[in-house]
Coordinates of N, CA and C in Angstrom, one line a residue:
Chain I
X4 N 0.8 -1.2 0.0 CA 0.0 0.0 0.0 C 0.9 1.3 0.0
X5 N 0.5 2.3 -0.7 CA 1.1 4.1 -0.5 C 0.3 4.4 0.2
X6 N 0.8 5.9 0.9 CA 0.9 6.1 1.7 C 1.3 7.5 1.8
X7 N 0.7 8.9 1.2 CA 1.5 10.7 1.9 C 1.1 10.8 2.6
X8 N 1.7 11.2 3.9 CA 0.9 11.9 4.9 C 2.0 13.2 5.1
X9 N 0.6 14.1 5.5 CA 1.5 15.9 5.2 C 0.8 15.9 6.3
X10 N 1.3 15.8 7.4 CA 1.0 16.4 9.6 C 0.5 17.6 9.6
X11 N 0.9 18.6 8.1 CA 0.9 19.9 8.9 C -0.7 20.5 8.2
X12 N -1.5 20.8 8.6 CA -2.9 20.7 8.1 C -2.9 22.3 7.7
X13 N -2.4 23.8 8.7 CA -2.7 24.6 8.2 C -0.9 25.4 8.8
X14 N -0.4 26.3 8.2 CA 0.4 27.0 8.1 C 0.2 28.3 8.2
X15 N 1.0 28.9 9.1 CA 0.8 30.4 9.0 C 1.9 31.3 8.9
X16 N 3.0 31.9 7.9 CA 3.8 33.1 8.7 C 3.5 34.3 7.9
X17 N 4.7 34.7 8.3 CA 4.6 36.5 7.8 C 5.8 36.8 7.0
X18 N 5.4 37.3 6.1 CA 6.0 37.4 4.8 C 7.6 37.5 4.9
X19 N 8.2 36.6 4.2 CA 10.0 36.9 4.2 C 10.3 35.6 5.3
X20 N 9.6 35.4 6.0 CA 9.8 33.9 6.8 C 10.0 33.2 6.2
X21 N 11.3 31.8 6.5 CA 11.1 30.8 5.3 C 10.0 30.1 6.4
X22 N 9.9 28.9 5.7 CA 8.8 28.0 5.8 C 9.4 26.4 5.2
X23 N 9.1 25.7 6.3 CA 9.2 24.3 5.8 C 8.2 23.5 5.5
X24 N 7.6 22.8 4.3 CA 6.1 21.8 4.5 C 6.8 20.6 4.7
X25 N 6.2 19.6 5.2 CA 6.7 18.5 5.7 C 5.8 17.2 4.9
X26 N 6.7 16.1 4.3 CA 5.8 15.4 3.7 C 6.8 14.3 3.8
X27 N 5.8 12.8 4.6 CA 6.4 11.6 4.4 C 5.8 10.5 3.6
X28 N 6.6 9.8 3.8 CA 5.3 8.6 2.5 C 6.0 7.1 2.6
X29 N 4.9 6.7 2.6 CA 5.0 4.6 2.3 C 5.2 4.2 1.1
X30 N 5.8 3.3 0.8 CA 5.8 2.5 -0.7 C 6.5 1.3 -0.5
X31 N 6.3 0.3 -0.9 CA 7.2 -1.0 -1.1 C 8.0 -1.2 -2.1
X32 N 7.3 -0.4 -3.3 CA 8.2 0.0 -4.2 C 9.2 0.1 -4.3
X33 N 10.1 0.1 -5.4 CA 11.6 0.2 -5.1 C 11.7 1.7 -6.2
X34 N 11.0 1.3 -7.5 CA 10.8 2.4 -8.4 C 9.3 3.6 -8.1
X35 N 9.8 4.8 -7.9 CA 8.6 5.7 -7.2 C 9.2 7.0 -7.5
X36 N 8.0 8.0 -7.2 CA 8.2 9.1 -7.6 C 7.3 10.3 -7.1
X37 N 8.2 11.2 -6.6 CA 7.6 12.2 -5.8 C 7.5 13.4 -6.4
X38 N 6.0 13.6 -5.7 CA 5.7 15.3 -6.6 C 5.2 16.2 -5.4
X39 N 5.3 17.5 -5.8 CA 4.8 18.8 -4.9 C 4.1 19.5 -5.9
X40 N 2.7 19.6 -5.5 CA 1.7 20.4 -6.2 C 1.5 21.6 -5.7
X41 N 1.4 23.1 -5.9 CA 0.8 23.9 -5.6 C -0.7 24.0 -6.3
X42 N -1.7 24.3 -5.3 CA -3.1 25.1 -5.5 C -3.3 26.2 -4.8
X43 N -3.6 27.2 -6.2 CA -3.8 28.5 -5.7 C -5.4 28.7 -6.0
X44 N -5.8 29.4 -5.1 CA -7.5 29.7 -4.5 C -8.0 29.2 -6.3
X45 N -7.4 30.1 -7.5 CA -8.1 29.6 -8.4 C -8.7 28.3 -8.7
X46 N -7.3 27.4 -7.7 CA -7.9 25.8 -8.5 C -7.2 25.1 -8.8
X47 N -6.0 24.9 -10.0 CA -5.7 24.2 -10.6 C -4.6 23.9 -9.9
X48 N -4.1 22.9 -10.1 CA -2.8 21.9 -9.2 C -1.6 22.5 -10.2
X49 N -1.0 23.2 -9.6 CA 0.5 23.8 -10.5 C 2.1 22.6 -10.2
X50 N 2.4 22.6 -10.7 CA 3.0 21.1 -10.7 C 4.7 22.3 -10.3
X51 N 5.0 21.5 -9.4 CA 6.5 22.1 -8.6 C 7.8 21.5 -8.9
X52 N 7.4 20.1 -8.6 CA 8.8 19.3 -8.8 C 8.6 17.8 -8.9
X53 N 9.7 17.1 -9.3 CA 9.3 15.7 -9.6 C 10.8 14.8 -9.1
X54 N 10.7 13.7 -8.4 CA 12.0 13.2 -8.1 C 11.5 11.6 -8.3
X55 N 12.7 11.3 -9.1 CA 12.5 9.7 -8.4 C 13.2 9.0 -7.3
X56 N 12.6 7.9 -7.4 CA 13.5 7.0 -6.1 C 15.4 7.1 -6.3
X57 N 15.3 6.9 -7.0 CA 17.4 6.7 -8.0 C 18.1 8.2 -7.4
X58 N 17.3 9.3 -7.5 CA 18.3 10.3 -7.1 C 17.7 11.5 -5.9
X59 N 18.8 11.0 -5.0 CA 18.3 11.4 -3.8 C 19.0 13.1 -3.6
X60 N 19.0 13.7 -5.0 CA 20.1 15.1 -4.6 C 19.1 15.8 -4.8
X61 N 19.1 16.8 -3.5 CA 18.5 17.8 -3.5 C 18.7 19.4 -4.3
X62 N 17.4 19.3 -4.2 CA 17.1 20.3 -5.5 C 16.8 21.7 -5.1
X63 N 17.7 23.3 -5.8 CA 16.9 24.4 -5.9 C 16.6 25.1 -6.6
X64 N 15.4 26.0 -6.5 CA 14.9 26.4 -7.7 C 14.2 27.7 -7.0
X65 N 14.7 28.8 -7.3 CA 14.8 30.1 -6.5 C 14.8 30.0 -5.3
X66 N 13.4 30.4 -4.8 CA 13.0 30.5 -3.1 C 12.9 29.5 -2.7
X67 N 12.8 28.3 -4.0 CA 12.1 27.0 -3.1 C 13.0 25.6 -3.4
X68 N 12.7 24.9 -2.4 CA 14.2 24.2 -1.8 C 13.3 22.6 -1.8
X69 N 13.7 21.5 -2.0 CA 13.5 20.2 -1.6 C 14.6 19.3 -1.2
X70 N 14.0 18.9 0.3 CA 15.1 17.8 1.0 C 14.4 16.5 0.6
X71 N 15.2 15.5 -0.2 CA 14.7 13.9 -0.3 C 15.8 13.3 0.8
X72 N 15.1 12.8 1.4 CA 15.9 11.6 2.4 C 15.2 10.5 2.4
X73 N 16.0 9.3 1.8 CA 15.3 8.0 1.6 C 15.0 7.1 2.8
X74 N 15.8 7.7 3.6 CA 16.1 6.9 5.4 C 15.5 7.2 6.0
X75 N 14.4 8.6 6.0 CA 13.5 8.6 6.5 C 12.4 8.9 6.1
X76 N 12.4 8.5 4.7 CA 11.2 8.7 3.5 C 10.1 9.7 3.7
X77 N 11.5 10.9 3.4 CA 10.9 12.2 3.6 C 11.1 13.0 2.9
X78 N 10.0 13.9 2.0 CA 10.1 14.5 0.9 C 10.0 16.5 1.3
X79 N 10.8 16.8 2.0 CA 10.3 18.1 2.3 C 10.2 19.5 1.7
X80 N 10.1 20.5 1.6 CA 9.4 21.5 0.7 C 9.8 22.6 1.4
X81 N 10.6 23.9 1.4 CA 11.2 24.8 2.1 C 10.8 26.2 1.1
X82 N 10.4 26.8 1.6 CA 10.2 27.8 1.1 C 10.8 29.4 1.5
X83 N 12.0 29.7 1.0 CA 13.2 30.7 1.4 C 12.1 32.2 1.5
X84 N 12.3 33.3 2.4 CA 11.8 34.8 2.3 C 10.0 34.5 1.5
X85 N 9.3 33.9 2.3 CA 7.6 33.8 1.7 C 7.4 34.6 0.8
X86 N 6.3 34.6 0.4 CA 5.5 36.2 -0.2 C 4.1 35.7 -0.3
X87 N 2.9 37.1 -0.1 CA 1.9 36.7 -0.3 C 1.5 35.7 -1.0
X88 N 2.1 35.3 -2.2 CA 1.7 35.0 -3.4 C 2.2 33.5 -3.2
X89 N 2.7 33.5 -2.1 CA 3.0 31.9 -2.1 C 1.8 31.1 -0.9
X90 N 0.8 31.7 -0.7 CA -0.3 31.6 -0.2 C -0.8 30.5 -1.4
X91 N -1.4 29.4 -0.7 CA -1.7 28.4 -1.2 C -1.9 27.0 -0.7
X92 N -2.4 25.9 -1.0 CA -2.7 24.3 -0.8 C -1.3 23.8 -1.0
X93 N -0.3 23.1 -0.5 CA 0.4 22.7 -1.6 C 0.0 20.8 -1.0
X94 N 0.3 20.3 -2.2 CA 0.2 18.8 -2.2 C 1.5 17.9 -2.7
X95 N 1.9 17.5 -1.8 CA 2.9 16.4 -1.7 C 2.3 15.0 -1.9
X96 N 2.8 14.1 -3.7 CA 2.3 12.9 -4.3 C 3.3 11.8 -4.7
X97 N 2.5 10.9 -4.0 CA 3.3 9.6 -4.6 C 2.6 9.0 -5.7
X98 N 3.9 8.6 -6.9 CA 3.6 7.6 -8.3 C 4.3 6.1 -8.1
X99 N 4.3 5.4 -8.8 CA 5.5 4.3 -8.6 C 4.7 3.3 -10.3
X100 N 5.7 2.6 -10.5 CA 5.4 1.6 -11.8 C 4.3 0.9 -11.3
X101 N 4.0 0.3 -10.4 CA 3.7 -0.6 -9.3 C 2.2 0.0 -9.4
X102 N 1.7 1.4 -9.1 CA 0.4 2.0 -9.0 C 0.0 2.2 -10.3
X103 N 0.1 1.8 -11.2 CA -0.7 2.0 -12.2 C -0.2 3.6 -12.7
X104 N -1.2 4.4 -12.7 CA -1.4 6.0 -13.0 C -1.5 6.8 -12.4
X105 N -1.8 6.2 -11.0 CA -2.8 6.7 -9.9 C -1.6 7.5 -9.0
X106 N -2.1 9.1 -8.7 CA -1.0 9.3 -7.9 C -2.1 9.7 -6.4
X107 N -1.2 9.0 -5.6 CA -1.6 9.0 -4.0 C -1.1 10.7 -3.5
X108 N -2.1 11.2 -3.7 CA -1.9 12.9 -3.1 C -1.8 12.8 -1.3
X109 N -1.2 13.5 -0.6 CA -1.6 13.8 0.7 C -2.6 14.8 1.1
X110 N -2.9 14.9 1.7 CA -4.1 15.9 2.1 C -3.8 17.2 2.1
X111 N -2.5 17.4 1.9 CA -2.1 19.1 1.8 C -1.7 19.6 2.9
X112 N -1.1 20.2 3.1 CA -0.9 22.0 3.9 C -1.2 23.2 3.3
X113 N -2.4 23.8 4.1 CA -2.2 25.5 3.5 C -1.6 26.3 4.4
X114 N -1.1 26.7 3.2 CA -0.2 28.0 3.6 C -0.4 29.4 3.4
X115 N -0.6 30.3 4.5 CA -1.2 31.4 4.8 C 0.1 32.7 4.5
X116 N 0.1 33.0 4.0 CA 1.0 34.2 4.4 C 0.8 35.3 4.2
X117 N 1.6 36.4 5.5 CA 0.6 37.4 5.7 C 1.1 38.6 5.4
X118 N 1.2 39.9 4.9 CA 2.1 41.1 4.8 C 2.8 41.3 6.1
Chain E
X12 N -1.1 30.7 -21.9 CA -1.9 30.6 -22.5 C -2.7 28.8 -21.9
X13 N -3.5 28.7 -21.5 CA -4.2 27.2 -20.5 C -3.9 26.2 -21.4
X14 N -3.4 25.1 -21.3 CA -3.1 24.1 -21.7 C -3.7 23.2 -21.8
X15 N -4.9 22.9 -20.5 CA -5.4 22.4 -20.1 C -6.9 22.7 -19.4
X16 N -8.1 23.2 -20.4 CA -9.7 23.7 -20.3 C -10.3 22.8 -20.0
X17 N -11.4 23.3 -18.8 CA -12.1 22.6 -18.4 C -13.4 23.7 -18.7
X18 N -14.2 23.1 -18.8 CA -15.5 23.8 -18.9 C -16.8 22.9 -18.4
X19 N -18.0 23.5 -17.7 CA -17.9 25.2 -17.4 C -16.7 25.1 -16.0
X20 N -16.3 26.5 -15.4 CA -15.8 26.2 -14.6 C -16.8 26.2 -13.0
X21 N -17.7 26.4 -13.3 CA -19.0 26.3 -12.5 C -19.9 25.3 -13.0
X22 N -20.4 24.1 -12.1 CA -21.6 24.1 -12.5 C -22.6 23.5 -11.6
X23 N -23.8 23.2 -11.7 CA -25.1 23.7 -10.6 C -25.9 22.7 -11.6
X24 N -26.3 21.0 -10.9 CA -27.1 20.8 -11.1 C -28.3 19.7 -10.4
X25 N -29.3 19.2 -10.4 CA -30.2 18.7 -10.0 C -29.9 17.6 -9.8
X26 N -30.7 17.2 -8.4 CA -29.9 16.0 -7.7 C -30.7 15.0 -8.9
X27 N -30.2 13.8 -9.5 CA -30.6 12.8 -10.0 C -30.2 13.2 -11.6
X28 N -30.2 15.0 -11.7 CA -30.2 15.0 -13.2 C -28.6 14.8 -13.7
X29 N -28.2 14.0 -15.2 CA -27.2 14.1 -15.8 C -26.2 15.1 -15.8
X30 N -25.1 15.1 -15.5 CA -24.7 16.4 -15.9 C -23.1 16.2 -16.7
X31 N -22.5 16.6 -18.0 CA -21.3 16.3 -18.2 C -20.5 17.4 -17.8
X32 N -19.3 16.9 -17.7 CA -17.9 17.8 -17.8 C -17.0 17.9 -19.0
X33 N -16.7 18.8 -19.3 CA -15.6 19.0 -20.2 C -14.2 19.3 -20.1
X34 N -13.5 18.6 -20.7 CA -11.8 19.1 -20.5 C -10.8 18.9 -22.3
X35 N -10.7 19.5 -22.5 CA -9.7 19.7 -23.6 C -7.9 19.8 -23.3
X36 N -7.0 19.7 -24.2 CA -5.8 20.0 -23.9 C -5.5 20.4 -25.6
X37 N -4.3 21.1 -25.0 CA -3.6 21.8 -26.7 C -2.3 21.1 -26.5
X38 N -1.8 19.6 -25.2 CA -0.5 19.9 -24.8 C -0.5 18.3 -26.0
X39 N -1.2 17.7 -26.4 CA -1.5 16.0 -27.4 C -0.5 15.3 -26.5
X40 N -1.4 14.9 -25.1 CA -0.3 14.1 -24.1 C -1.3 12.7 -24.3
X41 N -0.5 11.3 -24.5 CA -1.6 10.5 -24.3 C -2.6 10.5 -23.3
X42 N -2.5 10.5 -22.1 CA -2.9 10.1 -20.8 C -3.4 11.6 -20.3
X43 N -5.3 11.1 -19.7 CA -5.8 12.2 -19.9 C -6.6 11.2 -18.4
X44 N -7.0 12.3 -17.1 CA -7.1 11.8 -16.0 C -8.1 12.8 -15.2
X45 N -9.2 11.8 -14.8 CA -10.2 12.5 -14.4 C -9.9 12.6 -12.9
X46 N -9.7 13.6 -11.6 CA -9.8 13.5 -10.4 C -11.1 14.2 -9.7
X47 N -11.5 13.7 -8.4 CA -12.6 14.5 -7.6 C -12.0 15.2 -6.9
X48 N -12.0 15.8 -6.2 CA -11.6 16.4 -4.9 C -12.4 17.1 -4.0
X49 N -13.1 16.5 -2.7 CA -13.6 16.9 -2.0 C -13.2 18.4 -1.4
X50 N -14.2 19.2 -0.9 CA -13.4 20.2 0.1 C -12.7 19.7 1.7
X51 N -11.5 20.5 1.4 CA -10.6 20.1 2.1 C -10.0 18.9 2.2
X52 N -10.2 18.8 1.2 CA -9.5 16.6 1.1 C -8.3 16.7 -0.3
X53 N -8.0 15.5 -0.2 CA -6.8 15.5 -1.7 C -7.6 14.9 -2.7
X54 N -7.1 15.2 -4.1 CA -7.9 14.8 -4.8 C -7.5 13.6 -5.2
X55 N -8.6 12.7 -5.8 CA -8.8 11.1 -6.0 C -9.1 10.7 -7.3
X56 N -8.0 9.7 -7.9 CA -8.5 9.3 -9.3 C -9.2 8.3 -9.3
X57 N -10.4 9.1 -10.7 CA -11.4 8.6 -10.5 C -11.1 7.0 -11.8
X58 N -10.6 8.0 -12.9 CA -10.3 7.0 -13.8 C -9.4 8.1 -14.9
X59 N -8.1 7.1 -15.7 CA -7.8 7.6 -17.0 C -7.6 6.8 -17.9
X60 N -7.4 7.8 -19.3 CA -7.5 6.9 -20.2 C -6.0 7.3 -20.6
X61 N -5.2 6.4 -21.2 CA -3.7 6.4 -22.1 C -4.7 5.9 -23.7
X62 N -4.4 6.8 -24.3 CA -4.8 6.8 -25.7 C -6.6 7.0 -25.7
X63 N -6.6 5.9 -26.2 CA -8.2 5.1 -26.6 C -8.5 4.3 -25.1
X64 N -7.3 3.3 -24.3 CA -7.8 2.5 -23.2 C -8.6 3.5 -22.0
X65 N -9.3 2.6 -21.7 CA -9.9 3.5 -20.4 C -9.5 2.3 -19.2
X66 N -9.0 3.1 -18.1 CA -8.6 2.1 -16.8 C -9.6 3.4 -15.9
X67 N -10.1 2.4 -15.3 CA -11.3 2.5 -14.3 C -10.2 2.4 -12.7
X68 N -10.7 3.4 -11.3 CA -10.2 3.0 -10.2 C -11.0 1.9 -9.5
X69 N -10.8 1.3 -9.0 CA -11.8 -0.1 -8.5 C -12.8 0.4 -7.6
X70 N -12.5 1.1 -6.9 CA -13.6 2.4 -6.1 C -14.2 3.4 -6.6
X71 N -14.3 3.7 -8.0 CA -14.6 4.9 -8.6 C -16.5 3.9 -8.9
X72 N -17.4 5.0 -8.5 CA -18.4 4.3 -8.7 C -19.3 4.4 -9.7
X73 N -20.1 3.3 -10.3 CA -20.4 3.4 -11.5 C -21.2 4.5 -12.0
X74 N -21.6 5.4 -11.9 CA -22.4 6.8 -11.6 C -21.6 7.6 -12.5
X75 N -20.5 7.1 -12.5 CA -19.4 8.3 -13.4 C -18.9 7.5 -14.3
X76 N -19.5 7.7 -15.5 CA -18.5 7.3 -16.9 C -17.6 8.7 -17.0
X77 N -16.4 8.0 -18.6 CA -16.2 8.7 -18.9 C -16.0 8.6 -20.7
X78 N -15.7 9.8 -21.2 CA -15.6 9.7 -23.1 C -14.4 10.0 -22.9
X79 N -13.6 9.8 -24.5 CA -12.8 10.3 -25.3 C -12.5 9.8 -26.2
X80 N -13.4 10.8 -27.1 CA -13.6 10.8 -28.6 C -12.8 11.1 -29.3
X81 N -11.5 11.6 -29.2 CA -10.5 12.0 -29.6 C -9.1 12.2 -28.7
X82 N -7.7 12.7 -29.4 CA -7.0 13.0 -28.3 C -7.3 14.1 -27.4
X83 N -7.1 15.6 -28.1 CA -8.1 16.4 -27.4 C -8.7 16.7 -26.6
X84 N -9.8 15.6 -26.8 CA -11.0 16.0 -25.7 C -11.2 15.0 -24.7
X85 N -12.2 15.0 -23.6 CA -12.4 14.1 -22.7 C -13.8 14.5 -21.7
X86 N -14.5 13.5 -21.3 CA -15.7 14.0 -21.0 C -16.1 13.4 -19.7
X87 N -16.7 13.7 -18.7 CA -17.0 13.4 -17.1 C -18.4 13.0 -17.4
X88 N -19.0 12.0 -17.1 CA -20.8 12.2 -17.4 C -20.4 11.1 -16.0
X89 N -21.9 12.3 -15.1 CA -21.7 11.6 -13.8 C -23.9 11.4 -14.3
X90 N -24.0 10.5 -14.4 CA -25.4 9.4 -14.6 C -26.6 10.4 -13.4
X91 N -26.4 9.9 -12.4 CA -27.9 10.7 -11.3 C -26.7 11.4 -10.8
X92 N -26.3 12.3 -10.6 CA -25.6 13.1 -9.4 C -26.6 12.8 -8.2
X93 N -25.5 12.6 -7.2 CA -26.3 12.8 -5.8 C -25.5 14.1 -5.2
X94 N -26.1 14.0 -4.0 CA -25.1 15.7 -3.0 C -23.9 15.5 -2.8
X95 N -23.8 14.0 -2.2 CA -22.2 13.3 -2.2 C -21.2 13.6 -3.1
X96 N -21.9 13.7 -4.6 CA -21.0 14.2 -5.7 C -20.5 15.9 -5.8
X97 N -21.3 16.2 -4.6 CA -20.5 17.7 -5.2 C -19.3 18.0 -4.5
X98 N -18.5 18.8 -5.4 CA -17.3 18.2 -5.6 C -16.0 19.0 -6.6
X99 N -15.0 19.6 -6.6 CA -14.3 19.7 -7.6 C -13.8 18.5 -8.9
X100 N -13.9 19.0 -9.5 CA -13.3 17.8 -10.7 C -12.7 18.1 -11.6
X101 N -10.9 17.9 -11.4 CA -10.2 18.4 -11.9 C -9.5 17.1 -13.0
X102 N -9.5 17.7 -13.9 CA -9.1 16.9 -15.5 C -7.6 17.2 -15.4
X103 N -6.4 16.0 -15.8 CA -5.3 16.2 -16.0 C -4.7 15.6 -17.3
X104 N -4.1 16.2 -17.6 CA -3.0 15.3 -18.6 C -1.5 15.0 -18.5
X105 N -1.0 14.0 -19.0 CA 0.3 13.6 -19.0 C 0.9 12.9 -20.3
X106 N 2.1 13.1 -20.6 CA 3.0 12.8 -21.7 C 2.5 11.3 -22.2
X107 N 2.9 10.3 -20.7 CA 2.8 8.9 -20.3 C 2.7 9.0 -19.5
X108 N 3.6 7.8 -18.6 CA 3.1 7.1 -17.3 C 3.2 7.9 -16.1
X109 N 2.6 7.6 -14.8 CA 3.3 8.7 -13.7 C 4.3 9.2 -13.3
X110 N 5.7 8.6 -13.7 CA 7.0 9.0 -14.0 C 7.1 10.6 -14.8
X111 N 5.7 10.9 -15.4 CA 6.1 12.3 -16.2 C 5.0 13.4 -15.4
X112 N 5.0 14.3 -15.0 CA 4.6 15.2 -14.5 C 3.1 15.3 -15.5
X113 N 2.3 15.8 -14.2 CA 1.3 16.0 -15.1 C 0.1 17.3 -14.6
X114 N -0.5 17.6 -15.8 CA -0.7 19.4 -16.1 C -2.4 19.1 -15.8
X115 N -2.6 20.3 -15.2 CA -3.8 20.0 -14.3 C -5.2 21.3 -14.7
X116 N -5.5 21.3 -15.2 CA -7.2 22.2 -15.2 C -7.3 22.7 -14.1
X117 N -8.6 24.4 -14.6 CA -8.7 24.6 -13.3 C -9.7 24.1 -12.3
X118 N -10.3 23.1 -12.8 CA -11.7 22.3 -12.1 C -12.9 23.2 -12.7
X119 N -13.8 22.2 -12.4 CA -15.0 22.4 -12.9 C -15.6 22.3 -10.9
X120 N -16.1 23.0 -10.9 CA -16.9 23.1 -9.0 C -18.6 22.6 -9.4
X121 N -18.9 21.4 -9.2 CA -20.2 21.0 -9.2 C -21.0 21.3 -7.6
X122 N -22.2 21.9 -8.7 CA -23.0 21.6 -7.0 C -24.3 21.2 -7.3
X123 N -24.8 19.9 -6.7 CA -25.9 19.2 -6.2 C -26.7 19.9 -5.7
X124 N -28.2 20.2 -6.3 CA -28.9 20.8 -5.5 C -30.2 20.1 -5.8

């Protein structure tokens, strides 16, 4: 069975704070693959990042940061100096060969941020 | 410029009555993926299709078919809506398999009434 679970249900800081989301996950899988979605109030799932199982180097990409740690099958999401605009759902997902198509979302954290 | 249209992005209808959804893409990715998403919950696949195949989720209930008539296009027909069904339903597409990132609508917001 998979398995995201995202602990952090709501988020709050003030602008220029970084911000960590936290996201762990199950698989038996050996082949898998992790994603971070943003949803902004509009709706649509904006697609952030993609990692597989094979490469565990962490990635950055402006303000925003991802820790993969396989040892503690932890996909985390850092977010450097906030901005309003990074107000949002974000969703941390598992894929694997194994699940078919189907990606096992977590339930999210929103993230509030405030001037 | 949206890659990925859903239409309407509202819609409002009668408990029992038919109602379809629409989603188009301009990105010609095989794999075209219908999800619900409760409020405040993650969203859940219901079913996709890769090409012409349709794979159904084993939990997705029979109440919700789906079309695609072409690459293009893709269609939600939920049979009686009940209140249970209301719901976001967001349409996605992908290259291929879950290994490729995949590009998401902005939902269609159904409401049961």
């Amino acid at each position: 069975a998979q398995k995201v679970t995202q602990a952090q249900t709501e988020i709050s800081v003030v602008e220029k704070e970084d911000v960590t989301l936290d996201c762990v996950y199950e698989t038996r899988d050996t082949t898998y693959y992790l994603f971070w979605y943003k949803q902004p109030p509009s709706g649509e799932l904006v697609f952030l990042i993609r990692r597989n199982s094979f490469d565990e180097q962490n990635e950055i990409s402006g303000r925003y940061s991802w820790n993969f740690q396989k040892s503690t099958s932890s996909f985390n999401f850092t977010i450097t100096a906030s901005q309003v605009v990074d107000s949002a759902v974000y969703f941390c997902a598992l894929g694997s060969s194994n699940s078919g198509y189907a990606l096992n979302f977590g339930k999210g954290t929103s993230l509030l941020v405030t001037p | 410029d949206a890659m990925v249209i859903q239409n309407p992005r509202y819609q409002v209808t009668q408990f029992g009555k038919p109602v379809t959804l629409s989603c188009s893409q301009t990105l010609n990715h095989n794999v075209m993926y219908w999800y619900q998403q409760k409020s405040s919950q993650a969203p859940k696949l219901l079913f996709h299709y890769y090409d012409k195949d349709f794979n159904n989720e084993a939990d997705t209930p029979d109440n919700f078919q789906s079309r695609r008539p072409n690459t293009s296009f893709c269609f939600l027909d939920i049979r009686s809506p009940g209140l249970g069904d209301a719901a976001m339903y967001l349409c996605a597409t992908s290259r291929d398999a879950v290994n490729t990132e995949a590009f998401f609508g902005q939902g269609t917001r159904l409401t049961v009434v």
